[in-house]
Coordinates of C-alpha atoms in Angstrom, one line a residue:
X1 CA 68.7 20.4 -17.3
X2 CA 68.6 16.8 -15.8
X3 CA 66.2 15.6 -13.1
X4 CA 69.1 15.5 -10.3
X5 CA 69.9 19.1 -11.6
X6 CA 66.5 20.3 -11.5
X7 CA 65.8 19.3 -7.9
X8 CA 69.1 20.1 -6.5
X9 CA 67.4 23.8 -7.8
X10 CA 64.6 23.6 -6.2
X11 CA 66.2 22.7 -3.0
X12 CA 68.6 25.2 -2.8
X13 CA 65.9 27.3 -3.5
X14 CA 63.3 26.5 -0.8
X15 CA 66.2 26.4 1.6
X16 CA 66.5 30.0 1.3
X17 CA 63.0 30.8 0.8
X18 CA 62.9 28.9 4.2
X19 CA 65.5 31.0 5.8
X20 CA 63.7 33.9 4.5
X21 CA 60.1 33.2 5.7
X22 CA 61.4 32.3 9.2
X23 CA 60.5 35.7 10.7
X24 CA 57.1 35.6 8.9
X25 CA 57.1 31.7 10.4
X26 CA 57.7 32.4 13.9
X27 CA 55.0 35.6 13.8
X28 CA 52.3 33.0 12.4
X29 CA 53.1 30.8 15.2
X30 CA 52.2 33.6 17.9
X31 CA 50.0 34.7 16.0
X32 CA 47.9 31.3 16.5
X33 CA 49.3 29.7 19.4
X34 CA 50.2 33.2 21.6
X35 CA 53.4 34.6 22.7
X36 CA 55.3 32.0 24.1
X37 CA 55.5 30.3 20.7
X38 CA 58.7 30.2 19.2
X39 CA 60.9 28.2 16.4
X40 CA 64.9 27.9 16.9
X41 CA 64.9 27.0 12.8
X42 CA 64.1 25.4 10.1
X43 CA 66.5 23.9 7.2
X44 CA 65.9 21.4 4.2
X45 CA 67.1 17.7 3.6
X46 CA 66.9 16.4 0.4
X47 CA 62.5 16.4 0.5
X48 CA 62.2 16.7 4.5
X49 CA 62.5 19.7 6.4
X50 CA 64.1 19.3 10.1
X51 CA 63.0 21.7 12.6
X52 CA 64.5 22.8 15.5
X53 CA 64.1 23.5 19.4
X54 CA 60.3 24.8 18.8
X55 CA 58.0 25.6 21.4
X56 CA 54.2 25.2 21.2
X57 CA 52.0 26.4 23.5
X58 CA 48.0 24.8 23.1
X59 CA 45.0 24.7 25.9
X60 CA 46.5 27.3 27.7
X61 CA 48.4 25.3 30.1
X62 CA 50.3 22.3 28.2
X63 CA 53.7 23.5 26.0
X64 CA 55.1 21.0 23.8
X65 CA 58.8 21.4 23.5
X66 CA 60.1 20.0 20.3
X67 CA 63.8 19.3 20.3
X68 CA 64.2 18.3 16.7
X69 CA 61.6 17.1 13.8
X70 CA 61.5 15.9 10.3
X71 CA 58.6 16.8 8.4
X72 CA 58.3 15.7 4.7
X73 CA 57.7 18.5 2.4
X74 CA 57.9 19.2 -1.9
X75 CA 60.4 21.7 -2.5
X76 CA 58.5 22.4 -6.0
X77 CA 55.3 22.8 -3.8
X78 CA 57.4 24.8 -0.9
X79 CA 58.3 27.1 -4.0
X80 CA 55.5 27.2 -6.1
X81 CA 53.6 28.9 -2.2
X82 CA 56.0 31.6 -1.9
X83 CA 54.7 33.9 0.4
X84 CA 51.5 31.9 0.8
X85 CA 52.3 30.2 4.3
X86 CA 49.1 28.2 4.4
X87 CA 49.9 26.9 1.1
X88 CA 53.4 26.0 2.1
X89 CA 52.0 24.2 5.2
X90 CA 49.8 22.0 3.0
X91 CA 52.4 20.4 1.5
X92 CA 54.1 19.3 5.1
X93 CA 53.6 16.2 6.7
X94 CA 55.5 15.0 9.7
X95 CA 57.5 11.9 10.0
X96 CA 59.1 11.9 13.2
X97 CA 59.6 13.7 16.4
X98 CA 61.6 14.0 19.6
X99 CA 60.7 16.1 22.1
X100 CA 58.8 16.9 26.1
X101 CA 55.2 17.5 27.0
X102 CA 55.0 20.1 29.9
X103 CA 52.0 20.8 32.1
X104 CA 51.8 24.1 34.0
X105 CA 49.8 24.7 36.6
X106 CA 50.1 28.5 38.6
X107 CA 53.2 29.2 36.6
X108 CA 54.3 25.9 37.9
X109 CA 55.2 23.2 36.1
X110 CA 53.0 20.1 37.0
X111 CA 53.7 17.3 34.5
X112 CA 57.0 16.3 32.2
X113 CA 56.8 13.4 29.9
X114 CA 59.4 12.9 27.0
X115 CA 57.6 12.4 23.8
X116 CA 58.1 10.5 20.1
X117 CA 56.4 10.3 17.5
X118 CA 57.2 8.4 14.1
X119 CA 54.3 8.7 11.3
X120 CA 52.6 5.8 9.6
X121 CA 52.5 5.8 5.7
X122 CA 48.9 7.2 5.3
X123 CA 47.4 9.5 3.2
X124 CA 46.4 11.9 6.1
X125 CA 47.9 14.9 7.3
X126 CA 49.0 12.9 10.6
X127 CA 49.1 9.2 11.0
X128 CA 51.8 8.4 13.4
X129 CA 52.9 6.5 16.9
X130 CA 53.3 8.0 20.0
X131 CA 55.7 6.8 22.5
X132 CA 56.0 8.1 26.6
X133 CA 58.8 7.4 28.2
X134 CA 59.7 8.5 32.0
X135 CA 56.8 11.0 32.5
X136 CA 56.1 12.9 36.1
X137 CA 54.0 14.7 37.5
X138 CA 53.8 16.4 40.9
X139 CA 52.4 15.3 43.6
X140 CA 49.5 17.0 45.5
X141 CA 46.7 14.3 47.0
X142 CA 49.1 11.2 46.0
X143 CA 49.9 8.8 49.0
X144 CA 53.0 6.3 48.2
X145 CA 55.7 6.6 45.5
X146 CA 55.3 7.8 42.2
X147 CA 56.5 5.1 39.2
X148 CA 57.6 6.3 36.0
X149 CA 55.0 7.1 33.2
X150 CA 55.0 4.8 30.5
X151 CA 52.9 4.0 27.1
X152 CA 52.1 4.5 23.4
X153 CA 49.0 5.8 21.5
X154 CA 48.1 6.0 17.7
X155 CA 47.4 9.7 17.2
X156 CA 45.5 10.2 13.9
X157 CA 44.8 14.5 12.5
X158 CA 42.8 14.4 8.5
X159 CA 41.3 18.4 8.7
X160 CA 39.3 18.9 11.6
X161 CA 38.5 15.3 12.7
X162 CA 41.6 13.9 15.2
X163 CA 41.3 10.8 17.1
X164 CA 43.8 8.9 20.1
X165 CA 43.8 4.8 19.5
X166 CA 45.3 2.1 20.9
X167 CA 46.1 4.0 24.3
X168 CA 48.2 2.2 26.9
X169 CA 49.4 4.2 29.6
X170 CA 51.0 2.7 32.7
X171 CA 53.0 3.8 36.1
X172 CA 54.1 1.0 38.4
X173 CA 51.1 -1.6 38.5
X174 CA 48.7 1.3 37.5
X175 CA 47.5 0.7 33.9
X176 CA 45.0 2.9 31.6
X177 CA 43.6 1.6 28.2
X178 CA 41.3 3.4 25.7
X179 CA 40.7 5.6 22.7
X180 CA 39.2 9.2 22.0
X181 CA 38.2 11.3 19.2
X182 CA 36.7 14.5 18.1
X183 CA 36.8 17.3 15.6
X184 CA 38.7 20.7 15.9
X185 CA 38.3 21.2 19.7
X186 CA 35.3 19.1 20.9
X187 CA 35.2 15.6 21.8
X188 CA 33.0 13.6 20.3
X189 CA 33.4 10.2 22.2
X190 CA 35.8 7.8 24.2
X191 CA 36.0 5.0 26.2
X192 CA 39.0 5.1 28.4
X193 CA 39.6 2.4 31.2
X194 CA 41.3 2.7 34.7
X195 CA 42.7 -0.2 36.1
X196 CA 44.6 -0.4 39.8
X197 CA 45.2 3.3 39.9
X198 CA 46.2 5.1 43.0
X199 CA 43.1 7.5 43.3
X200 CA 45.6 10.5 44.9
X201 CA 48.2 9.9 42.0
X202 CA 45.0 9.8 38.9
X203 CA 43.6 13.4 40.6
X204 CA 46.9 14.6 40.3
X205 CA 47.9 13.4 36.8
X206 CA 44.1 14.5 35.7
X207 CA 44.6 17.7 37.4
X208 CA 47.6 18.5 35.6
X209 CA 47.2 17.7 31.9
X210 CA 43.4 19.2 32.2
X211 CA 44.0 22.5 34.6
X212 CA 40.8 21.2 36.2
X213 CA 41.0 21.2 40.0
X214 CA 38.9 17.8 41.7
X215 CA 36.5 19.2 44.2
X216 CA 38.7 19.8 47.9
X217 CA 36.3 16.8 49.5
X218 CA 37.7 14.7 51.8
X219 CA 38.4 11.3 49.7
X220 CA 40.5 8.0 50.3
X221 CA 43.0 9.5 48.1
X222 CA 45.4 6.4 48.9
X223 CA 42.6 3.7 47.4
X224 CA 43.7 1.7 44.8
X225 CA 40.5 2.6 42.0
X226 CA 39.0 0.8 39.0
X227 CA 37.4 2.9 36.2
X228 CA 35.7 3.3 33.0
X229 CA 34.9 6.5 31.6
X230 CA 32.5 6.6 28.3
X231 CA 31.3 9.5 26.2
X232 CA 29.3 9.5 23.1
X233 CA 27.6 13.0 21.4
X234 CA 26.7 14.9 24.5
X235 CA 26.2 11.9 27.2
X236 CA 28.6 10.9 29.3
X237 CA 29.1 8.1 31.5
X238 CA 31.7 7.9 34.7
X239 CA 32.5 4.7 37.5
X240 CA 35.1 4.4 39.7
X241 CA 35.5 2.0 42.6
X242 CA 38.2 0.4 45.1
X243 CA 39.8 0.9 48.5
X244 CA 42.9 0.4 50.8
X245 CA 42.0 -1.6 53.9
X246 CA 38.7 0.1 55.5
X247 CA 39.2 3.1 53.0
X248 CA 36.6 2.4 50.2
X249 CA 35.1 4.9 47.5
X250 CA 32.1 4.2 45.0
X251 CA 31.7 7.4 41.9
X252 CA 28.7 7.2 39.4
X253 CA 27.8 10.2 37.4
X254 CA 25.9 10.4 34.3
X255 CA 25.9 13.7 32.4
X256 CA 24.3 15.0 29.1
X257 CA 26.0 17.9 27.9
X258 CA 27.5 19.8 31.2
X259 CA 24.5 18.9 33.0
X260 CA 24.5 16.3 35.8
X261 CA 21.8 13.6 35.5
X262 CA 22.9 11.3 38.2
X263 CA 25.6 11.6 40.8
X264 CA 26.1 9.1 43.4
X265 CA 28.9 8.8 45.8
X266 CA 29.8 6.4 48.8
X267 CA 33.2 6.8 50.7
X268 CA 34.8 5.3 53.6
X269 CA 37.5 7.7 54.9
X270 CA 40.2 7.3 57.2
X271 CA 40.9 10.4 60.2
X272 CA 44.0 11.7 57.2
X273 CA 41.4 12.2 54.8
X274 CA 39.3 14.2 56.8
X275 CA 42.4 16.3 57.9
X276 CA 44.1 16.5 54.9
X277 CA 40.7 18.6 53.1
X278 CA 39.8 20.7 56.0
X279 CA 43.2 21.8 57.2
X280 CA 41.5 23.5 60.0
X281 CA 40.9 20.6 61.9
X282 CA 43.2 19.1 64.2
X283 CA 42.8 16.0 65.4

């Protein structure tokens, strides 16, 4: 049997194992990422697999809805798994992806951003680029109009250890830089910077891909803000300043762990502010 022969075998082979494991495939996948996982299909290309109009749920609140992928894979290796799913999986590594990040908040959605990805050459299990395009998110404290989300990261997965690079993010004149990383599901340390940011439209975006709810104090949420937010091990270190005309707002906090060492806040509000926290109030 010649080479071409041998892995036109394999392939037809691991296409139907594929078609066969889907059921065990899409079970796995609520199995670790909860009900509203699902997987429209799978089928093989040559040594890529493309995957279909998948759903993945993470963090409770955030679904990732993936029109279409192509994942590298060795039908040999695919084969040689069988049954063994975490085997197979081993073998995989993606090479590109088009798809949308949602945000839910109440059963709501609360952000949309379109999403692709195209891997690096790299030995690890995820080296690739990510590219926003047209993201939203709605509106709650936000004062003016909301520009389109735009920007590109370097997202980077080797076993536990994951880390976001070369962030750029930007909305209208609104621009944030920075990088993260961490292993499994803790972060380890970042430094992410906040430049001419509507305050109203960050609390908002912040809100939505975090579930996290800023505290309902009256705040300048109009101000145009400057940040930096910096964490290494357990410390963490947050600034934010700006204003709008007589609206001005100046944030400090230090933490270590979930404690709060230092907290400092100075605001100038305008009569809206007030109103707009304590809905009671009438002026």
């Amino acid at each position: 049997m010649s080479d071409d022969d041998t892995r036109r075998f394999f392939a037809s082979f691991a296409n139907a194992a594929l078609e066969r494991s889907l059921p065990q495939i899409r079970e796995w996948l609520k199995r670790r990422l909860g009900p509203r996982a699902s997987l429209g299909g799978l089928a093989l290309e040559g040594e890529r697999v493309r995957l279909r109009d998948a759903r993945l749920p993470f963090a409770g609140h955030l679904v990732l809805h993936v029109d279409t992928a192509l994942l590298w894979a060795d039908p040999a290796a695919l084969v040689a798994a069988g049954v063994d799913l975490a085997g197979a999986l081993r073998s995989v590594r993606l090479e590109s992806m088009r798809g949308t990040l949602h945000a839910y908040r109440d059963g709501e959605p609360a952000l949309s951003a379109p999403v692709r990805v195209t891997a690096r050459p790299s030995g690890e299990w995820l080296d690739a680029d990510v590219v926003i395009d047209g993201g939203s998110w709605r509106a709650v404290r936000s004062e003016g109009e909301q520009a389109p989300l735009a920007g590109r990261a370097r997202v980077r997965v080797d076993g536990p250890a994951w880390s976001l690079t070369e962030l750029t993010l930007t909305s209208g004149d609104a621009r944030v830089e920075g990088s993260v990383r961490g292993a499994a599901r803790t972060l380890e340390a970042a430094d992410v910077e906040v430049r001419s940011t509507g305050l109203g439209h960050l609390a908002d975006a912040f809100e939505a891909l975090t579930a996290r709810t800023p505290p309902p104090i009256p705040l300048p949420w109009g101000a145009q803000v400057d940040g930096r937010l910096e964490r290494e091990g357990a410390r963490t270190r947050a600034r934010l300043d700006g204003g709008e005309g007589t609206r001005r707002i100046a944030l400090r906090v230090s933490l270590e762990g979930k404690r709060i060492e230092a907290a400092e806040l100075e605001a100038c509000l305008g009569w809206a502010d007030v109103t707009r926290a304590l809905p009671l109030v009438s002026p």
